[in-house]
PDB file of C-alpha atoms and ligand atoms in Angstrom:
ATOM      1  CA  MET A 241      54.790 -11.071  19.625  1.00 86.00           C
ATOM      2  CA  GLN A 242      57.651  -9.992  22.078  1.00 87.00           C
ATOM      3  CA  SER A 243      60.320 -12.271  20.571  1.00 92.00           C
ATOM      4  CA  LEU A 244      59.327 -11.023  17.207  1.00 94.00           C
ATOM      5  CA  ALA A 245      59.472  -7.193  18.222  1.00 95.00           C
ATOM      6  CA  ARG A 246      63.002  -8.251  19.619  1.00 96.00           C
ATOM      7  CA  THR A 247      64.320 -10.380  16.437  1.00 97.00           C
ATOM      8  CA  PRO A 248      67.397  -8.524  14.914  1.00 97.00           C
ATOM      9  CA  VAL A 249      66.033  -8.606  11.528  1.00 97.00           C
ATOM     10  CA  LEU A 250      62.189  -8.746  10.938  1.00 98.00           C
ATOM     11  CA  LEU A 251      60.042  -9.120   7.937  1.00 98.00           C
ATOM     12  CA  VAL A 252      56.472  -8.330   8.349  1.00 98.00           C
ATOM     13  CA  ALA A 253      54.707  -9.872   5.191  1.00 98.00           C
ATOM     14  CA  LEU A 254      51.004  -9.230   4.497  1.00 98.00           C
ATOM     15  CA  ASP A 255      48.445 -10.383   2.223  1.00 98.00           C
ATOM     16  CA  PHE A 256      46.533  -7.278   1.100  1.00 98.00           C
ATOM     17  CA  ASP A 257      42.807  -7.900   0.264  1.00 96.00           C
ATOM     18  CA  GLY A 258      40.914  -8.938   3.381  1.00 96.00           C
ATOM     19  CA  THR A 259      44.011  -8.713   5.651  1.00 98.00           C
ATOM     20  CA  LEU A 260      45.169  -5.029   5.311  1.00 97.00           C
ATOM     21  CA  ALA A 261      42.051  -3.780   3.166  1.00 97.00           C
ATOM     22  CA  PRO A 262      38.481  -5.004   3.923  1.00 95.00           C
ATOM     23  CA  LEU A 263      37.045  -6.922   0.965  1.00 91.00           C
ATOM     24  CA  VAL A 264      34.915  -4.782  -1.395  1.00 91.00           C
ATOM     25  CA  ASP A 265      32.826  -5.930  -4.470  1.00 86.00           C
ATOM     26  CA  VAL A 266      35.015  -3.867  -6.880  1.00 87.00           C
ATOM     27  CA  PRO A 267      38.531  -4.968  -6.496  1.00 87.00           C
ATOM     28  CA  SER A 268      40.013  -1.774  -7.858  1.00 91.00           C
ATOM     29  CA  GLU A 269      38.386   0.056  -4.985  1.00 95.00           C
ATOM     30  CA  ALA A 270      40.122  -1.760  -2.081  1.00 96.00           C
ATOM     31  CA  ARG A 271      42.174   0.464   0.173  1.00 97.00           C
ATOM     32  CA  MET A 272      43.640  -0.080   3.318  1.00 96.00           C
ATOM     33  CA  GLY A 273      42.245   1.958   6.444  1.00 94.00           C
ATOM     34  CA  GLY A 274      44.097   4.759   8.218  1.00 96.00           C
ATOM     35  CA  ARG A 275      45.434   2.370  11.125  1.00 97.00           C
ATOM     36  CA  ALA A 276      46.882  -0.018   8.879  1.00 97.00           C
ATOM     37  CA  ARG A 277      48.503   2.371   6.798  1.00 97.00           C
ATOM     38  CA  ALA A 278      50.139   4.093   9.930  1.00 97.00           C
ATOM     39  CA  ALA A 279      51.241   1.019  11.375  1.00 98.00           C
ATOM     40  CA  ILE A 280      52.910  -0.482   8.185  1.00 97.00           C
ATOM     41  CA  ASP A 281      54.819   2.811   7.441  1.00 97.00           C
ATOM     42  CA  GLN A 282      55.843   2.985  10.930  1.00 97.00           C
ATOM     43  CA  LEU A 283      57.317  -0.407  10.741  1.00 98.00           C
ATOM     44  CA  ALA A 284      58.945   0.178   7.308  1.00 97.00           C
ATOM     45  CA  ALA A 285      60.788   3.227   8.707  1.00 96.00           C
ATOM     46  CA  LEU A 286      62.212   1.330  11.429  1.00 97.00           C
ATOM     47  CA  PRO A 287      65.851   0.096  11.056  1.00 96.00           C
ATOM     48  CA  ASP A 288      66.230  -3.590  10.459  1.00 96.00           C
ATOM     49  CA  THR A 289      62.537  -3.984   9.849  1.00 97.00           C
ATOM     50  CA  HIS A 290      61.056  -4.819   6.370  1.00 97.00           C
ATOM     51  CA  VAL A 291      57.459  -4.627   5.355  1.00 98.00           C
ATOM     52  CA  ALA A 292      56.302  -6.890   2.206  1.00 97.00           C
ATOM     53  CA  LEU A 293      52.761  -6.883   0.556  1.00 97.00           C
ATOM     54  CA  VAL A 294      52.352 -10.412  -0.798  1.00 97.00           C
ATOM     55  CA  SER A 295      49.292 -10.743  -3.067  1.00 95.00           C
ATOM     56  CA  GLY A 296      47.594 -12.659  -5.956  1.00 91.00           C
ATOM     57  CA  ARG A 297      46.953  -9.470  -7.558  1.00 92.00           C
ATOM     58  CA  MET A 298      49.359  -8.437 -10.477  1.00 89.00           C
ATOM     59  CA  LEU A 299      52.215  -6.074  -9.262  1.00 90.00           C
ATOM     60  CA  ALA A 300      51.130  -2.937 -10.966  1.00 91.00           C
ATOM     61  CA  ASP A 301      47.728  -3.248  -9.527  1.00 93.00           C
ATOM     62  CA  LEU A 302      49.073  -4.241  -6.169  1.00 95.00           C
ATOM     63  CA  ARG A 303      51.262  -1.044  -6.247  1.00 95.00           C
ATOM     64  CA  LEU A 304      47.937   1.034  -7.024  1.00 96.00           C
ATOM     65  CA  VAL A 305      45.542  -0.430  -4.623  1.00 97.00           C
ATOM     66  CA  SER A 306      48.166  -0.221  -1.750  1.00 97.00           C
ATOM     67  CA  GLU A 307      49.343   3.191  -2.810  1.00 96.00           C
ATOM     68  CA  THR A 308      52.854   2.291  -2.669  1.00 93.00           C
ATOM     69  CA  PRO A 309      55.170   4.587  -4.834  1.00 89.00           C
ATOM     70  CA  PRO A 310      58.190   2.710  -6.711  1.00 84.00           C
ATOM     71  CA  ASP A 311      60.553   4.408  -4.319  1.00 86.00           C
ATOM     72  CA  SER A 312      58.792   3.273  -1.336  1.00 90.00           C
ATOM     73  CA  ARG A 313      60.834   0.949   1.092  1.00 92.00           C
ATOM     74  CA  ILE A 314      57.834  -1.482   0.993  1.00 95.00           C
ATOM     75  CA  LEU A 315      58.455  -4.575  -0.854  1.00 94.00           C
ATOM     76  CA  LEU A 316      55.964  -6.096  -3.114  1.00 94.00           C
ATOM     77  CA  ALA A 317      55.156  -9.688  -4.306  1.00 93.00           C
ATOM     78  CA  GLY A 318      52.507  -9.790  -7.109  1.00 91.00           C
ATOM     79  CA  SER A 319      50.801 -12.772  -8.812  1.00 88.00           C
ATOM     80  CA  HIS A 320      51.590 -15.030  -5.752  1.00 89.00           C
ATOM     81  CA  GLY A 321      55.142 -14.303  -5.896  1.00 86.00           C
ATOM     82  CA  ALA A 322      55.872 -14.741  -9.524  1.00 85.00           C
ATOM     83  CA  GLN A 323      56.425 -11.068  -9.717  1.00 85.00           C
ATOM     84  CA  LEU A 324      58.630  -9.470  -6.942  1.00 85.00           C
ATOM     85  CA  HIS A 325      59.722  -5.889  -6.406  1.00 83.00           C
ATOM     86  CA  VAL A 326      62.248  -5.316  -3.681  1.00 79.00           C
ATOM     87  CA  PRO A 327      63.818  -1.656  -3.343  1.00 73.00           C
ATOM     88  CA  ALA A 328      67.501  -1.005  -4.376  1.00 63.00           C
ATOM     89  CA  GLY A 329      70.000  -2.833  -2.218  1.00 59.00           C
ATOM     90  CA  HIS A 330      68.207  -6.109  -2.210  1.00 59.00           C
ATOM     91  CA  GLU A 331      68.372  -8.864  -5.021  1.00 52.00           C
ATOM     92  CA  VAL A 332      65.792  -8.581  -7.428  1.00 53.00           C
ATOM     93  CA  ALA A 333      64.171 -11.297  -9.066  1.00 57.00           C
ATOM     94  CA  HIS A 334      62.993 -10.786 -12.784  1.00 54.00           C
ATOM     95  CA  ASP A 335      59.901 -11.909 -14.302  1.00 65.00           C
ATOM     96  CA  ALA A 336      59.618 -13.955 -17.476  1.00 76.00           C
ATOM     97  CA  PRO A 337      57.154 -13.291 -20.112  1.00 82.00           C
ATOM     98  CA  PRO A 338      54.542 -15.935 -20.147  1.00 85.00           C
ATOM     99  CA  SER A 339      54.643 -18.905 -22.400  1.00 87.00           C
ATOM    100  CA  ALA A 340      51.071 -19.550 -23.347  1.00 87.00           C
ATOM    101  CA  ASP A 341      48.752 -16.885 -25.322  1.00 92.00           C
ATOM    102  CA  ILE A 342      46.790 -15.623 -22.381  1.00 92.00           C
ATOM    103  CA  ALA A 343      45.162 -13.189 -24.398  1.00 93.00           C
ATOM    104  CA  THR A 344      43.312 -15.725 -26.563  1.00 95.00           C
ATOM    105  CA  LEU A 345      42.896 -18.178 -23.687  1.00 95.00           C
ATOM    106  CA  SER A 346      40.893 -15.395 -21.621  1.00 94.00           C
ATOM    107  CA  ALA A 347      38.959 -14.249 -24.629  1.00 95.00           C
ATOM    108  CA  ASP A 348      37.806 -17.846 -25.345  1.00 96.00           C
ATOM    109  CA  LEU A 349      37.142 -18.477 -21.607  1.00 97.00           C
ATOM    110  CA  ALA A 350      35.279 -15.143 -21.465  1.00 96.00           C
ATOM    111  CA  ASP A 351      33.167 -16.168 -24.446  1.00 97.00           C
ATOM    112  CA  GLN A 352      32.148 -19.543 -22.721  1.00 97.00           C
ATOM    113  CA  LEU A 353      31.134 -17.412 -19.666  1.00 96.00           C
ATOM    114  CA  SER A 354      29.168 -14.863 -21.359  1.00 96.00           C
ATOM    115  CA  ILE A 355      25.957 -16.690 -20.772  1.00 95.00           C
ATOM    116  CA  LEU A 356      26.166 -15.897 -17.236  1.00 95.00           C
ATOM    117  CA  GLU A 357      25.396 -12.686 -15.327  1.00 94.00           C
ATOM    118  CA  ASN A 358      27.765 -10.774 -12.964  1.00 94.00           C
ATOM    119  CA  VAL A 359      30.789 -13.187 -13.790  1.00 96.00           C
ATOM    120  CA  TRP A 360      33.936 -11.616 -15.249  1.00 95.00           C
ATOM    121  CA  VAL A 361      37.355 -12.731 -16.235  1.00 96.00           C
ATOM    122  CA  GLU A 362      40.354 -10.666 -15.322  1.00 92.00           C
ATOM    123  CA  ARG A 363      43.524 -11.469 -17.056  1.00 91.00           C
ATOM    124  CA  LYS A 364      46.771 -11.714 -15.247  1.00 87.00           C
ATOM    125  CA  PRO A 365      50.428 -11.911 -16.346  1.00 84.00           C
ATOM    126  CA  TYR A 366      50.389 -15.683 -16.164  1.00 88.00           C
ATOM    127  CA  GLY A 367      46.860 -16.596 -16.480  1.00 91.00           C
ATOM    128  CA  PHE A 368      43.424 -15.284 -15.392  1.00 93.00           C
ATOM    129  CA  VAL A 369      41.192 -15.065 -12.343  1.00 93.00           C
ATOM    130  CA  VAL A 370      37.233 -15.547 -12.711  1.00 96.00           C
ATOM    131  CA  HIS A 371      35.429 -13.433 -10.330  1.00 94.00           C
ATOM    132  CA  THR A 372      31.880 -14.661  -8.910  1.00 95.00           C
ATOM    133  CA  ARG A 373      31.501 -12.176  -6.069  1.00 92.00           C
ATOM    134  CA  LEU A 374      28.372 -10.275  -7.707  1.00 93.00           C
ATOM    135  CA  ALA A 375      26.876 -13.498  -8.984  1.00 94.00           C
ATOM    136  CA  ASP A 376      24.145 -15.639  -7.179  1.00 94.00           C
ATOM    137  CA  GLU A 377      24.988 -19.053  -5.824  1.00 93.00           C
ATOM    138  CA  ARG A 378      23.985 -21.069  -8.965  1.00 94.00           C
ATOM    139  CA  GLY A 379      25.690 -18.660 -11.349  1.00 95.00           C
ATOM    140  CA  ALA A 380      28.943 -18.917  -9.301  1.00 95.00           C
ATOM    141  CA  THR A 381      28.644 -22.764  -9.403  1.00 95.00           C
ATOM    142  CA  ARG A 382      28.070 -22.896 -13.055  1.00 96.00           C
ATOM    143  CA  ALA A 383      31.002 -20.547 -13.636  1.00 96.00           C
ATOM    144  CA  HIS A 384      33.280 -22.720 -11.630  1.00 95.00           C
ATOM    145  CA  ALA A 385      32.234 -25.832 -13.601  1.00 96.00           C
ATOM    146  CA  ILE A 386      32.919 -23.933 -16.797  1.00 97.00           C
ATOM    147  CA  VAL A 387      36.251 -22.701 -15.967  1.00 97.00           C
ATOM    148  CA  ASP A 388      37.252 -26.309 -14.484  1.00 96.00           C
ATOM    149  CA  GLY A 389      36.072 -27.973 -17.808  1.00 96.00           C
ATOM    150  CA  PHE A 390      37.953 -25.269 -19.922  1.00 97.00           C
ATOM    151  CA  ALA A 391      40.979 -25.877 -17.991  1.00 96.00           C
ATOM    152  CA  ARG A 392      40.977 -29.892 -18.345  1.00 96.00           C
ATOM    153  CA  GLU A 393      40.877 -29.078 -22.207  1.00 95.00           C
ATOM    154  CA  ARG A 394      43.036 -26.196 -22.583  1.00 95.00           C
ATOM    155  CA  LEU A 395      45.181 -25.601 -19.565  1.00 94.00           C
ATOM    156  CA  GLN A 396      46.886 -28.812 -18.690  1.00 91.00           C
ATOM    157  CA  GLY A 397      49.541 -28.576 -16.020  1.00 91.00           C
ATOM    158  CA  TRP A 398      48.359 -24.986 -14.901  1.00 94.00           C
ATOM    159  CA  ARG A 399      48.002 -24.428 -11.309  1.00 91.00           C
ATOM    160  CA  ARG A 400      44.384 -23.871  -9.970  1.00 92.00           C
ATOM    161  CA  ARG A 401      43.827 -21.688  -6.856  1.00 89.00           C
ATOM    162  CA  GLY A 402      40.381 -21.102  -5.151  1.00 86.00           C
ATOM    163  CA  GLY A 403      39.646 -18.223  -2.895  1.00 82.00           C
ATOM    164  CA  HIS A 404      36.882 -15.770  -1.639  1.00 83.00           C
ATOM    165  CA  ASP A 405      34.607 -15.738  -4.719  1.00 90.00           C
ATOM    166  CA  VAL A 406      37.423 -16.340  -7.125  1.00 91.00           C
ATOM    167  CA  VAL A 407      38.763 -19.147  -9.096  1.00 94.00           C
ATOM    168  CA  GLU A 408      42.314 -18.786 -10.778  1.00 92.00           C
ATOM    169  CA  TYR A 409      44.210 -20.563 -13.134  1.00 95.00           C
ATOM    170  CA  SER A 410      47.973 -19.756 -13.719  1.00 91.00           C
ATOM    171  CA  GLU A 411      50.830 -21.291 -15.970  1.00 91.00           C
ATOM    172  CA  ARG A 412      53.166 -20.383 -13.065  1.00 86.00           C
ATOM    173  CA  PRO A 413      53.430 -22.806 -10.203  1.00 82.00           C
ATOM    174  CA  GLU A 414      54.793 -20.067  -7.631  1.00 80.00           C
ATOM    175  CA  GLY A 415      52.782 -19.823  -4.364  1.00 87.00           C
ATOM    176  CA  LYS A 416      53.021 -17.270  -1.564  1.00 93.00           C
ATOM    177  CA  ASP A 417      55.580 -19.875   0.287  1.00 93.00           C
ATOM    178  CA  GLY A 418      57.969 -19.354  -2.363  1.00 90.00           C
ATOM    179  CA  ALA A 419      57.489 -15.543  -2.147  1.00 92.00           C
ATOM    180  CA  ILE A 420      58.096 -15.661   1.502  1.00 95.00           C
ATOM    181  CA  ARG A 421      61.359 -17.632   1.038  1.00 92.00           C
ATOM    182  CA  ALA A 422      62.578 -15.149  -1.571  1.00 91.00           C
ATOM    183  CA  LEU A 423      61.577 -12.075   0.677  1.00 93.00           C
ATOM    184  CA  ARG A 424      63.248 -13.906   3.709  1.00 95.00           C
ATOM    185  CA  ASP A 425      66.370 -14.413   1.896  1.00 92.00           C
ATOM    186  CA  ALA A 426      66.534 -10.904   0.165  1.00 90.00           C
ATOM    187  CA  VAL A 427      66.314  -9.060   3.557  1.00 93.00           C
ATOM    188  CA  GLY A 428      68.173 -11.664   5.673  1.00 95.00           C
ATOM    189  CA  ALA A 429      65.137 -11.968   8.209  1.00 97.00           C
ATOM    190  CA  THR A 430      65.684 -13.583  11.318  1.00 97.00           C
ATOM    191  CA  ALA A 431      62.012 -13.767  11.855  1.00 98.00           C
ATOM    192  CA  VAL A 432      58.973 -13.300   9.657  1.00 98.00           C
ATOM    193  CA  LEU A 433      55.318 -12.357  10.647  1.00 98.00           C
ATOM    194  CA  PHE A 434      52.965 -13.558   7.797  1.00 98.00           C
ATOM    195  CA  ALA A 435      49.277 -12.726   7.983  1.00 98.00           C
ATOM    196  CA  GLY A 436      46.399 -13.653   5.440  1.00 98.00           C
ATOM    197  CA  ASP A 437      42.830 -14.308   5.147  1.00 97.00           C
ATOM    198  CA  ASP A 438      42.487 -16.886   2.260  1.00 93.00           C
ATOM    199  CA  GLU A 439      43.337 -20.497   1.017  1.00 90.00           C
ATOM    200  CA  THR A 440      46.513 -19.136  -0.966  1.00 90.00           C
ATOM    201  CA  ASP A 441      47.823 -17.696   2.277  1.00 95.00           C
ATOM    202  CA  GLU A 442      47.832 -21.231   3.786  1.00 95.00           C
ATOM    203  CA  ASP A 443      50.813 -21.999   1.369  1.00 92.00           C
ATOM    204  CA  ALA A 444      52.895 -19.240   3.256  1.00 95.00           C
ATOM    205  CA  LEU A 445      51.543 -20.241   6.533  1.00 97.00           C
ATOM    206  CA  ARG A 446      52.581 -23.711   6.595  1.00 95.00           C
ATOM    207  CA  ALA A 447      55.996 -22.833   5.063  1.00 92.00           C
ATOM    208  CA  LEU A 448      56.717 -20.460   8.295  1.00 96.00           C
ATOM    209  CA  GLN A 449      59.649 -21.564  10.497  1.00 95.00           C
ATOM    210  CA  PRO A 450      60.092 -21.660  14.310  1.00 94.00           C
ATOM    211  CA  GLY A 451      60.393 -18.249  15.640  1.00 95.00           C
ATOM    212  CA  ASP A 452      57.926 -16.779  13.109  1.00 98.00           C
ATOM    213  CA  LEU A 453      54.398 -15.970  13.579  1.00 98.00           C
ATOM    214  CA  GLY A 454      51.520 -16.913  11.322  1.00 98.00           C
ATOM    215  CA  VAL A 455      48.116 -14.960  11.749  1.00 98.00           C
ATOM    216  CA  ARG A 456      45.137 -16.114   9.938  1.00 98.00           C
ATOM    217  CA  VAL A 457      42.375 -13.132   9.384  1.00 98.00           C
ATOM    218  CA  GLY A 458      38.932 -14.428   9.677  1.00 97.00           C
ATOM    219  CA  SER A 459      37.665 -17.936   9.711  1.00 94.00           C
ATOM    220  CA  GLY A 460      38.730 -21.183   7.983  1.00 91.00           C
ATOM    221  CA  VAL A 461      40.890 -23.839   8.608  1.00 92.00           C
ATOM    222  CA  THR A 462      44.580 -22.854   9.001  1.00 95.00           C
ATOM    223  CA  ALA A 463      48.064 -23.626   9.695  1.00 96.00           C
ATOM    224  CA  ALA A 464      48.461 -20.173  11.750  1.00 96.00           C
ATOM    225  CA  THR A 465      49.049 -20.033  15.459  1.00 94.00           C
ATOM    226  CA  MET A 466      47.078 -16.726  15.931  1.00 97.00           C
ATOM    227  CA  ARG A 467      43.864 -15.620  14.518  1.00 98.00           C
ATOM    228  CA  VAL A 468      42.316 -12.252  14.373  1.00 98.00           C
ATOM    229  CA  GLU A 469      38.732 -11.281  13.333  1.00 97.00           C
ATOM    230  CA  ASN A 470      39.115  -8.957  10.396  1.00 97.00           C
ATOM    231  CA  ALA A 471      41.359  -6.008   8.796  1.00 97.00           C
ATOM    232  CA  THR A 472      40.420  -3.859  11.697  1.00 97.00           C
ATOM    233  CA  GLU A 473      41.905  -6.143  14.327  1.00 98.00           C
ATOM    234  CA  MET A 474      44.885  -6.898  12.099  1.00 98.00           C
ATOM    235  CA  ALA A 475      45.713  -3.231  11.959  1.00 98.00           C
ATOM    236  CA  GLU A 476      45.311  -3.158  15.739  1.00 98.00           C
ATOM    237  CA  LEU A 477      47.823  -6.076  15.923  1.00 98.00           C
ATOM    238  CA  LEU A 478      50.230  -4.502  13.581  1.00 98.00           C
ATOM    239  CA  SER A 479      50.011  -1.080  15.599  1.00 98.00           C
ATOM    240  CA  ARG A 480      51.005  -3.088  18.563  1.00 97.00           C
ATOM    241  CA  LEU A 481      53.965  -4.758  17.017  1.00 98.00           C
ATOM    242  CA  ALA A 482      55.130  -1.400  15.664  1.00 97.00           C
ATOM    243  CA  GLU A 483      54.914   0.114  19.291  1.00 97.00           C
ATOM    244  CA  LEU A 484      56.644  -2.729  20.818  1.00 97.00           C
ATOM    245  CA  ARG A 485      59.460  -2.599  18.171  1.00 97.00           C
ATOM    246  CA  THR A 486      60.099   0.960  18.389  1.00 96.00           C
ATOM    247  CA  ARG A 487      60.332   0.839  22.102  1.00 94.00           C
ATOM    248  CA  ASN A 488      62.861  -2.226  21.957  1.00 89.00           C
ATOM    249  CA  LEU A 489      65.018  -0.601  19.266  1.00 86.00           C
ATOM    250  CA  SER A 490      65.090   2.647  21.366  1.00 84.00           C
ATOM    251  CA  SER A 491      65.974   0.868  24.522  1.00 76.00           C
TER     252      SER A 491
HETATM  253 MG1   MG B 702      43.430 -11.936   0.959  1.00 70.80          MG
END
């Protein structure tokens, strides 16, 4: 932590749901707590210090729930990195339109899933996510079987991602590892902190380099070298980092 706080150019890259914001039943209601907000705003305001939110959510949705206005200094990577927003002065990656007919595919899948209760399909720019958070275990298992069967038939070559009560299919292969690489290059970071709570975050955690710090939030097998219990502890860690770096930069 001390060496991170001292690195010449620091990138603090954070997953959103379950890492900064506690997990909630209604995804659109997820918000980060006051302590996390204060810590990332403090970090983002420091010189040679960049904060990025790296999420599976689509960019516009991530902007909304993270309450990050377009002119903010905070960088955003949506759709696991397939959509990047970096403030002026950094290189911007453009996103291409999807090649598949996502609307028709999600409608057909939603139709197949309509026999199940509390299961819903969320359309994404390059695919869709099936949510089973509110379904019982039997319903969730059946939903996953239906989605995977649908994928075998109609989504050849798409990337599957599992997560907390979700299964996602995307025609784009980008993972959070690629997002971290792009962000590290865009800001010229000399060290990176990445924190996440889910399977898709492990792509990024595995891609970290010597001198970086990986943090896993909650339980699960991980490539991270540090673990915190939940979003509250994560906010505390970020506050400590912000304090340390503020002190180092002013001394
Ligand atoms: Mg998460």
